[in-house]
XYZ file of C-alpha atoms in Angstrom:
162
model
C -62.165 71.119 1.385
C -60.697 74.612 0.935
C -62.978 75.893 3.712
C -61.723 73.241 6.116
C -58.097 73.996 5.241
C -58.702 77.732 5.829
C -60.354 77.001 9.187
C -57.399 74.854 10.315
C -54.889 77.534 9.271
C -56.814 80.297 11.048
C -57.106 78.161 14.177
C -53.382 77.386 14.194
C -52.466 81.042 13.702
C -55.194 82.481 15.937
C -54.800 80.249 18.998
C -51.346 81.595 20.007
C -52.541 85.153 19.442
C -55.567 84.648 21.687
C -53.491 82.971 24.413
C -50.943 85.780 24.159
C -53.638 88.399 24.611
C -55.026 86.588 27.636
C -51.636 86.580 29.354
C -50.849 90.193 28.424
C -52.763 91.428 31.451
C -50.804 89.085 33.699
C -47.442 90.247 32.354
C -48.141 93.979 32.260
C -50.253 93.856 35.463
C -53.059 96.019 34.138
C -56.189 95.815 36.264
C -59.164 94.439 34.407
C -61.464 96.883 36.149
C -60.176 100.133 37.534
C -63.039 101.975 39.150
C -63.212 104.586 41.837
C -65.189 102.473 44.308
C -62.464 99.816 44.306
C -59.833 102.261 45.579
C -59.097 102.743 49.271
C -60.583 105.907 50.735
C -60.620 107.471 54.161
C -64.030 109.106 53.937
C -67.009 109.004 51.591
C -66.628 111.171 48.534
C -70.131 112.611 48.851
C -73.220 112.090 50.962
C -76.082 109.929 49.692
C -78.900 111.761 47.978
C -82.023 112.439 50.047
C -85.094 110.396 49.192
C -87.611 112.424 47.167
C -90.837 113.165 49.020
C -93.042 111.599 46.341
C -91.035 108.387 46.009
C -92.481 104.956 46.678
C -90.260 102.960 49.024
C -89.002 99.662 47.646
C -89.933 96.734 49.920
C -91.890 99.089 52.202
C -93.537 96.203 54.032
C -90.083 94.852 54.914
C -88.899 98.064 56.565
C -91.589 98.684 59.109
C -91.751 100.755 62.234
C -91.327 98.534 65.255
C -92.930 99.890 68.404
C -90.459 100.241 71.289
C -92.740 98.255 73.583
C -94.835 95.170 73.045
C -98.388 96.307 72.162
C -99.917 92.915 73.032
C -100.567 92.331 76.743
C -99.128 89.103 78.119
C -102.470 87.700 79.220
C -103.492 84.046 79.341
C -104.790 84.057 75.747
C -101.560 85.541 74.363
C -99.374 83.102 76.314
C -101.431 80.101 75.173
C -101.340 81.245 71.544
C -97.612 81.928 71.895
C -96.969 78.406 73.209
C -98.819 76.790 70.303
C -96.995 78.952 67.750
C -93.627 78.443 69.475
C -94.083 74.663 69.426
C -94.890 74.757 65.703
C -92.351 77.283 64.419
C -89.544 77.604 66.984
C -89.115 74.480 69.125
C -87.529 72.407 66.346
C -84.441 74.640 66.546
C -84.582 76.351 69.948
C -85.880 73.321 71.858
C -89.016 72.925 73.976
C -87.542 75.023 76.811
C -85.857 77.597 74.526
C -82.308 76.610 75.488
C -81.103 76.144 71.896
C -81.085 72.353 72.238
C -83.684 71.478 69.610
C -83.265 69.011 66.765
C -81.185 71.451 64.690
C -78.583 71.846 67.474
C -76.892 68.632 66.329
C -75.803 70.358 63.115
C -73.168 73.056 62.609
C -75.485 75.978 63.255
C -76.242 76.524 66.903
C -79.665 78.027 67.652
C -79.753 80.819 70.206
C -80.532 80.115 73.847
C -83.702 82.180 74.236
C -83.639 81.932 78.034
C -80.413 83.974 78.102
C -81.459 86.561 75.516
C -80.523 90.143 76.362
C -82.683 91.586 73.579
C -85.584 93.860 74.345
C -88.997 93.088 72.859
C -88.467 95.313 69.800
C -85.110 93.661 69.046
C -86.608 90.205 69.388
C -89.483 91.258 67.119
C -86.976 92.314 64.439
C -85.096 89.007 64.682
C -88.310 86.990 64.449
C -89.594 89.129 61.566
C -86.425 89.355 59.453
C -84.519 86.267 60.577
C -80.765 85.889 60.993
C -78.142 84.084 58.913
C -79.088 80.854 60.732
C -82.820 81.521 61.140
C -85.473 82.018 58.473
C -87.653 85.133 58.607
C -91.083 84.522 60.082
C -92.882 87.496 58.519
C -94.489 85.192 55.920
C -95.438 82.486 58.428
C -96.639 84.538 61.393
C -98.830 87.615 61.553
C -97.683 90.616 63.582
C -99.979 89.548 66.427
C -98.617 85.978 66.257
C -95.027 87.239 66.534
C -95.871 89.312 69.603
C -97.623 86.291 71.158
C -94.488 84.188 70.642
C -92.382 86.949 72.215
C -94.769 87.084 75.198
C -94.451 83.313 75.590
C -90.644 83.449 75.434
C -90.475 86.357 77.897
C -93.009 85.238 80.473
C -92.850 81.445 80.326
C -89.408 80.450 79.048
C -87.500 83.346 80.626
C -89.764 83.515 83.671
C -90.280 87.287 83.591
C -93.343 88.786 85.194
């Protein structure tokens, strides 16, 4: 019984003290965290450190060199493979003709109109590989060759380029 009485007394005396401490920072206006990176600056304080020569890059397969031109020729085999892969992985959002009018267009996110794309092949490869905020990355679903076949299909069939 004495233990319960002591607990009640400590709670009654301690609760106002704890509440008072919580509001102290609001009254005095002391920042909870005051660190250098939270302050406004006009230029970086120092340059980033160079990467050591013997280091192992983190996520090296994610940051890959993308060739400036499409290495896969847009022949009949590539275009046929690209159509099959496009129908499986892309048409649900971008639509069968690539105009962004697929099933997902009825929702808030609007898929891109691939027929009006101003991206070069390397830029399109990066978008297909890494995704966008509204598009999942396809690097797990499609091989590098598959991605280039889809790009060939979009370029030569949907966009009508020769």
